[in-house]
């Protein structure tokens, strides 16, 4: 699990362009993202295409609209440019792990979890990643860009969360606690 969440040492952009080019709406896909704010996280769910033909999974942009490109044999193929935060696609897990049921209130920054969510129009999807806490609010927990819990309790879109490994017992990269984001100079 740990190697999988770290992702490849180098992005295979050409391979991802071709793989995303073959995706159709309503296919179940797994995409590994890497961001400074949320660390590495895997999103598995139904692919959705936007009105601009971009591909999304779990509410996140995965790849741009299809464009024609030349294949190595000279024929035309359709490709999609992966989003800058996409580390690997298709992302396939090649190991085993046994997550344990847990209460979201028992989690803390750095725990490795598998969380399932439901949100229209994206349907049900699963995020595997490291829990991040807000810098000034330890009850505000997220996995990837999805909220697990706030000071008011469990997030309404969260269906289930399981603990894969506690903080310090895995080698997945752990981002710093989330600080406030400034918008136009306002926090």
PDB file of C-alpha atoms in Angstrom:
ATOM      1  CA  UNK A   1       0.000   0.000   0.000  1.00  0.00           C
ATOM      2  CA  UNK A   2       2.750   2.435   0.903  1.00  0.00           C
ATOM      3  CA  UNK A   3       4.542   2.198  -2.454  1.00  0.00           C
ATOM      4  CA  UNK A   4       1.241   2.557  -4.247  1.00  0.00           C
ATOM      5  CA  UNK A   5       0.286   5.802  -2.498  1.00  0.00           C
ATOM      6  CA  UNK A   6       3.731   7.254  -3.227  1.00  0.00           C
ATOM      7  CA  UNK A   7       3.193   6.730  -6.953  1.00  0.00           C
ATOM      8  CA  UNK A   8       5.782   6.404  -9.699  1.00  0.00           C
ATOM      9  CA  UNK A   9       9.028   8.365  -9.508  1.00  0.00           C
ATOM     10  CA  UNK A  10       8.207   9.977 -12.860  1.00  0.00           C
ATOM     11  CA  UNK A  11       4.838  10.751 -14.485  1.00  0.00           C
ATOM     12  CA  UNK A  12       4.143   8.832 -17.694  1.00  0.00           C
ATOM     13  CA  UNK A  13       2.339  11.678 -19.454  1.00  0.00           C
ATOM     14  CA  UNK A  14       2.284   9.986 -22.877  1.00  0.00           C
ATOM     15  CA  UNK A  15       0.834   6.796 -21.397  1.00  0.00           C
ATOM     16  CA  UNK A  16      -1.750   8.736 -19.399  1.00  0.00           C
ATOM     17  CA  UNK A  17      -2.793  10.770 -22.472  1.00  0.00           C
ATOM     18  CA  UNK A  18      -3.522   7.556 -24.361  1.00  0.00           C
ATOM     19  CA  UNK A  19      -5.257   5.866 -21.407  1.00  0.00           C
ATOM     20  CA  UNK A  20      -7.465   8.896 -20.722  1.00  0.00           C
ATOM     21  CA  UNK A  21      -8.249   9.108 -24.448  1.00  0.00           C
ATOM     22  CA  UNK A  22      -9.888   5.688 -24.254  1.00  0.00           C
ATOM     23  CA  UNK A  23     -12.094   6.546 -21.241  1.00  0.00           C
ATOM     24  CA  UNK A  24     -15.834   6.805 -21.716  1.00  0.00           C
ATOM     25  CA  UNK A  25     -18.305   8.386 -19.301  1.00  0.00           C
ATOM     26  CA  UNK A  26     -19.640   5.976 -16.659  1.00  0.00           C
ATOM     27  CA  UNK A  27     -16.511   3.755 -16.594  1.00  0.00           C
ATOM     28  CA  UNK A  28     -15.092   3.136 -13.129  1.00  0.00           C
ATOM     29  CA  UNK A  29     -11.571   4.547 -13.007  1.00  0.00           C
ATOM     30  CA  UNK A  30      -8.789   4.985 -10.415  1.00  0.00           C
ATOM     31  CA  UNK A  31      -6.606   8.084 -10.529  1.00  0.00           C
ATOM     32  CA  UNK A  32      -3.624   8.866  -8.265  1.00  0.00           C
ATOM     33  CA  UNK A  33      -3.249  12.562  -7.441  1.00  0.00           C
ATOM     34  CA  UNK A  34      -0.328  14.350  -5.811  1.00  0.00           C
ATOM     35  CA  UNK A  35      -0.706  17.814  -4.280  1.00  0.00           C
ATOM     36  CA  UNK A  36       1.306  19.812  -1.766  1.00  0.00           C
ATOM     37  CA  UNK A  37      -1.806  20.601   0.308  1.00  0.00           C
ATOM     38  CA  UNK A  38      -3.340  17.099   0.529  1.00  0.00           C
ATOM     39  CA  UNK A  39      -0.424  14.774  -0.277  1.00  0.00           C
ATOM     40  CA  UNK A  40      -0.917  11.706  -2.457  1.00  0.00           C
ATOM     41  CA  UNK A  41      -4.399  10.240  -2.715  1.00  0.00           C
ATOM     42  CA  UNK A  42      -6.187   7.763  -4.923  1.00  0.00           C
ATOM     43  CA  UNK A  43      -9.724   8.421  -6.149  1.00  0.00           C
ATOM     44  CA  UNK A  44     -11.771   5.508  -7.500  1.00  0.00           C
ATOM     45  CA  UNK A  45     -15.198   6.148  -8.946  1.00  0.00           C
ATOM     46  CA  UNK A  46     -17.297   6.620 -12.048  1.00  0.00           C
ATOM     47  CA  UNK A  47     -15.796   8.803 -14.774  1.00  0.00           C
ATOM     48  CA  UNK A  48     -17.892  11.843 -15.645  1.00  0.00           C
ATOM     49  CA  UNK A  49     -17.442  14.098 -18.629  1.00  0.00           C
ATOM     50  CA  UNK A  50     -18.204  17.797 -18.335  1.00  0.00           C
ATOM     51  CA  UNK A  51     -19.975  19.919 -20.950  1.00  0.00           C
ATOM     52  CA  UNK A  52     -16.468  20.754 -22.215  1.00  0.00           C
ATOM     53  CA  UNK A  53     -15.633  16.995 -22.439  1.00  0.00           C
ATOM     54  CA  UNK A  54     -13.135  17.091 -19.539  1.00  0.00           C
ATOM     55  CA  UNK A  55     -12.983  13.889 -17.448  1.00  0.00           C
ATOM     56  CA  UNK A  56     -13.716  14.057 -13.726  1.00  0.00           C
ATOM     57  CA  UNK A  57     -13.760  11.466 -10.950  1.00  0.00           C
ATOM     58  CA  UNK A  58     -15.086  12.176  -7.460  1.00  0.00           C
ATOM     59  CA  UNK A  59     -15.554  15.824  -8.378  1.00  0.00           C
ATOM     60  CA  UNK A  60     -11.899  16.273  -9.372  1.00  0.00           C
ATOM     61  CA  UNK A  61     -10.539  17.104 -12.797  1.00  0.00           C
ATOM     62  CA  UNK A  62      -8.607  14.150 -14.157  1.00  0.00           C
ATOM     63  CA  UNK A  63      -8.009  15.032 -17.821  1.00  0.00           C
ATOM     64  CA  UNK A  64      -8.883  17.599 -20.480  1.00  0.00           C
ATOM     65  CA  UNK A  65     -11.155  17.154 -23.494  1.00  0.00           C
ATOM     66  CA  UNK A  66     -10.216  14.704 -26.234  1.00  0.00           C
ATOM     67  CA  UNK A  67      -7.927  15.975 -28.984  1.00  0.00           C
ATOM     68  CA  UNK A  68      -6.650  14.321 -32.127  1.00  0.00           C
ATOM     69  CA  UNK A  69      -3.005  13.259 -32.100  1.00  0.00           C
ATOM     70  CA  UNK A  70      -0.726  11.250 -34.360  1.00  0.00           C
ATOM     71  CA  UNK A  71       0.207   7.743 -33.268  1.00  0.00           C
ATOM     72  CA  UNK A  72       3.700   6.391 -33.893  1.00  0.00           C
ATOM     73  CA  UNK A  73       2.388   4.547 -36.972  1.00  0.00           C
ATOM     74  CA  UNK A  74       0.979   7.789 -38.421  1.00  0.00           C
ATOM     75  CA  UNK A  75      -2.663   7.039 -37.684  1.00  0.00           C
ATOM     76  CA  UNK A  76      -4.868   9.458 -35.742  1.00  0.00           C
ATOM     77  CA  UNK A  77      -5.789   8.714 -32.128  1.00  0.00           C
ATOM     78  CA  UNK A  78      -7.768  10.595 -29.503  1.00  0.00           C
ATOM     79  CA  UNK A  79      -5.897  11.666 -26.374  1.00  0.00           C
ATOM     80  CA  UNK A  80      -6.613  13.658 -23.234  1.00  0.00           C
ATOM     81  CA  UNK A  81      -4.037  15.772 -21.369  1.00  0.00           C
ATOM     82  CA  UNK A  82      -3.906  14.652 -17.697  1.00  0.00           C
ATOM     83  CA  UNK A  83      -4.495  17.299 -15.042  1.00  0.00           C
ATOM     84  CA  UNK A  84      -1.271  18.684 -13.518  1.00  0.00           C
ATOM     85  CA  UNK A  85      -2.043  17.003 -10.168  1.00  0.00           C
ATOM     86  CA  UNK A  86      -2.558  13.541 -11.693  1.00  0.00           C
ATOM     87  CA  UNK A  87       0.432  11.368 -10.790  1.00  0.00           C
ATOM     88  CA  UNK A  88      -0.669   8.052 -12.327  1.00  0.00           C
ATOM     89  CA  UNK A  89      -3.469   6.698 -14.508  1.00  0.00           C
ATOM     90  CA  UNK A  90      -4.581   4.044 -14.606  1.00  0.00           C
ATOM     91  CA  UNK A  91      -3.601   3.638 -10.979  1.00  0.00           C
ATOM     92  CA  UNK A  92      -3.617  -0.016 -10.015  1.00  0.00           C
ATOM     93  CA  UNK A  93      -3.017  -1.417  -6.562  1.00  0.00           C
ATOM     94  CA  UNK A  94      -0.710  -4.429  -6.493  1.00  0.00           C
ATOM     95  CA  UNK A  95      -0.707  -5.385  -2.857  1.00  0.00           C
ATOM     96  CA  UNK A  96      -2.930  -6.205   0.060  1.00  0.00           C
ATOM     97  CA  UNK A  97      -4.050  -4.258   3.060  1.00  0.00           C
ATOM     98  CA  UNK A  98      -6.691  -4.861   5.682  1.00  0.00           C
ATOM     99  CA  UNK A  99      -8.330  -1.600   6.704  1.00  0.00           C
ATOM    100  CA  UNK A 100     -10.105  -1.569  10.047  1.00  0.00           C
ATOM    101  CA  UNK A 101     -13.484   0.064  10.690  1.00  0.00           C
ATOM    102  CA  UNK A 102     -13.060   3.250  12.708  1.00  0.00           C
ATOM    103  CA  UNK A 103     -14.969   6.300  13.792  1.00  0.00           C
ATOM    104  CA  UNK A 104     -13.946   9.495  12.027  1.00  0.00           C
ATOM    105  CA  UNK A 105     -13.566  11.159  15.440  1.00  0.00           C
ATOM    106  CA  UNK A 106     -10.727   8.701  16.226  1.00  0.00           C
ATOM    107  CA  UNK A 107      -8.605   9.872  13.274  1.00  0.00           C
ATOM    108  CA  UNK A 108      -5.788  12.407  13.297  1.00  0.00           C
ATOM    109  CA  UNK A 109      -3.301  14.070  10.980  1.00  0.00           C
ATOM    110  CA  UNK A 110      -1.156  11.559   9.116  1.00  0.00           C
ATOM    111  CA  UNK A 111      -3.414   8.502   9.439  1.00  0.00           C
ATOM    112  CA  UNK A 112      -3.738   6.533   6.191  1.00  0.00           C
ATOM    113  CA  UNK A 113      -7.412   5.853   5.427  1.00  0.00           C
ATOM    114  CA  UNK A 114      -9.915   4.592   2.874  1.00  0.00           C
ATOM    115  CA  UNK A 115     -13.045   6.764   2.847  1.00  0.00           C
ATOM    116  CA  UNK A 116     -16.195   6.383   0.762  1.00  0.00           C
ATOM    117  CA  UNK A 117     -18.363   9.329  -0.206  1.00  0.00           C
ATOM    118  CA  UNK A 118     -21.583   9.945  -2.096  1.00  0.00           C
ATOM    119  CA  UNK A 119     -22.243  13.192  -3.940  1.00  0.00           C
ATOM    120  CA  UNK A 120     -24.394  13.888  -6.966  1.00  0.00           C
ATOM    121  CA  UNK A 121     -23.615  14.047  -9.832  1.00  0.00           C
ATOM    122  CA  UNK A 122     -20.458  12.002  -9.088  1.00  0.00           C
ATOM    123  CA  UNK A 123     -22.205   9.119  -7.353  1.00  0.00           C
ATOM    124  CA  UNK A 124     -20.309   6.961  -4.882  1.00  0.00           C
ATOM    125  CA  UNK A 125     -16.509   7.098  -4.877  1.00  0.00           C
ATOM    126  CA  UNK A 126     -13.616   6.100  -2.653  1.00  0.00           C
ATOM    127  CA  UNK A 127     -10.538   8.085  -1.636  1.00  0.00           C
ATOM    128  CA  UNK A 128      -7.456   6.389  -0.222  1.00  0.00           C
ATOM    129  CA  UNK A 129      -4.999   8.834   1.310  1.00  0.00           C
ATOM    130  CA  UNK A 130      -3.522  10.534   4.337  1.00  0.00           C
ATOM    131  CA  UNK A 131      -5.761  12.466   6.731  1.00  0.00           C
ATOM    132  CA  UNK A 132      -4.904  16.164   7.012  1.00  0.00           C
ATOM    133  CA  UNK A 133      -5.896  18.456   9.858  1.00  0.00           C
ATOM    134  CA  UNK A 134      -6.465  22.190   9.694  1.00  0.00           C
ATOM    135  CA  UNK A 135      -3.617  24.100  11.318  1.00  0.00           C
ATOM    136  CA  UNK A 136      -5.887  25.907  13.792  1.00  0.00           C
ATOM    137  CA  UNK A 137      -8.730  23.396  14.051  1.00  0.00           C
ATOM    138  CA  UNK A 138      -7.727  19.810  14.764  1.00  0.00           C
ATOM    139  CA  UNK A 139     -11.316  18.614  14.401  1.00  0.00           C
ATOM    140  CA  UNK A 140     -11.401  19.726  10.736  1.00  0.00           C
ATOM    141  CA  UNK A 141     -10.200  16.583   8.953  1.00  0.00           C
ATOM    142  CA  UNK A 142      -9.923  15.902   5.235  1.00  0.00           C
ATOM    143  CA  UNK A 143      -8.690  13.161   2.911  1.00  0.00           C
ATOM    144  CA  UNK A 144      -7.700  14.639  -0.400  1.00  0.00           C
ATOM    145  CA  UNK A 145      -9.975  17.652  -0.951  1.00  0.00           C
ATOM    146  CA  UNK A 146     -12.979  15.955   0.695  1.00  0.00           C
ATOM    147  CA  UNK A 147     -14.091  16.733   4.249  1.00  0.00           C
ATOM    148  CA  UNK A 148     -14.232  13.861   6.729  1.00  0.00           C
ATOM    149  CA  UNK A 149     -15.224  15.892   9.806  1.00  0.00           C
ATOM    150  CA  UNK A 150     -15.635  19.445  11.076  1.00  0.00           C
ATOM    151  CA  UNK A 151     -16.268  20.803  14.545  1.00  0.00           C
ATOM    152  CA  UNK A 152     -19.945  20.021  13.948  1.00  0.00           C
ATOM    153  CA  UNK A 153     -19.315  16.316  13.379  1.00  0.00           C
ATOM    154  CA  UNK A 154     -18.975  13.861  10.520  1.00  0.00           C
ATOM    155  CA  UNK A 155     -19.317  15.292   7.008  1.00  0.00           C
ATOM    156  CA  UNK A 156     -22.759  14.563   5.493  1.00  0.00           C
ATOM    157  CA  UNK A 157     -21.286  13.131   2.244  1.00  0.00           C
ATOM    158  CA  UNK A 158     -19.038  10.654   4.085  1.00  0.00           C
ATOM    159  CA  UNK A 159     -20.464   7.122   3.986  1.00  0.00           C
ATOM    160  CA  UNK A 160     -17.682   5.159   5.684  1.00  0.00           C
ATOM    161  CA  UNK A 161     -14.060   5.501   6.752  1.00  0.00           C
ATOM    162  CA  UNK A 162     -11.539   2.761   7.500  1.00  0.00           C
ATOM    163  CA  UNK A 163      -8.063   3.061   8.991  1.00  0.00           C
ATOM    164  CA  UNK A 164      -5.314   1.463   6.898  1.00  0.00           C
ATOM    165  CA  UNK A 165      -2.370   2.540   9.080  1.00  0.00           C
ATOM    166  CA  UNK A 166      -1.861   5.051  11.861  1.00  0.00           C
ATOM    167  CA  UNK A 167       0.422   8.035  11.533  1.00  0.00           C
ATOM    168  CA  UNK A 168       4.070   6.980  11.804  1.00  0.00           C
ATOM    169  CA  UNK A 169       3.355   3.341  10.887  1.00  0.00           C
ATOM    170  CA  UNK A 170       3.372   3.806   7.088  1.00  0.00           C
ATOM    171  CA  UNK A 171       5.726   5.396   4.576  1.00  0.00           C
ATOM    172  CA  UNK A 172       3.144   7.430   2.635  1.00  0.00           C
ATOM    173  CA  UNK A 173       4.174  11.096   2.453  1.00  0.00           C
ATOM    174  CA  UNK A 174       2.371  13.217   5.073  1.00  0.00           C
ATOM    175  CA  UNK A 175       1.746  16.849   4.110  1.00  0.00           C
ATOM    176  CA  UNK A 176       1.907  19.668   6.650  1.00  0.00           C
ATOM    177  CA  UNK A 177      -1.264  20.706   8.429  1.00  0.00           C
ATOM    178  CA  UNK A 178      -3.550  22.804   6.221  1.00  0.00           C
ATOM    179  CA  UNK A 179      -3.263  26.537   6.827  1.00  0.00           C
ATOM    180  CA  UNK A 180      -5.743  29.178   5.794  1.00  0.00           C
ATOM    181  CA  UNK A 181      -5.970  29.914   2.088  1.00  0.00           C
ATOM    182  CA  UNK A 182      -5.867  33.584   1.184  1.00  0.00           C
ATOM    183  CA  UNK A 183      -8.208  34.851  -1.489  1.00  0.00           C
ATOM    184  CA  UNK A 184      -7.438  38.362  -2.713  1.00  0.00           C
ATOM    185  CA  UNK A 185      -5.434  38.995   0.445  1.00  0.00           C
ATOM    186  CA  UNK A 186      -8.245  37.925   2.787  1.00  0.00           C
ATOM    187  CA  UNK A 187      -7.998  34.850   4.977  1.00  0.00           C
TER     188      UNK A 187
END
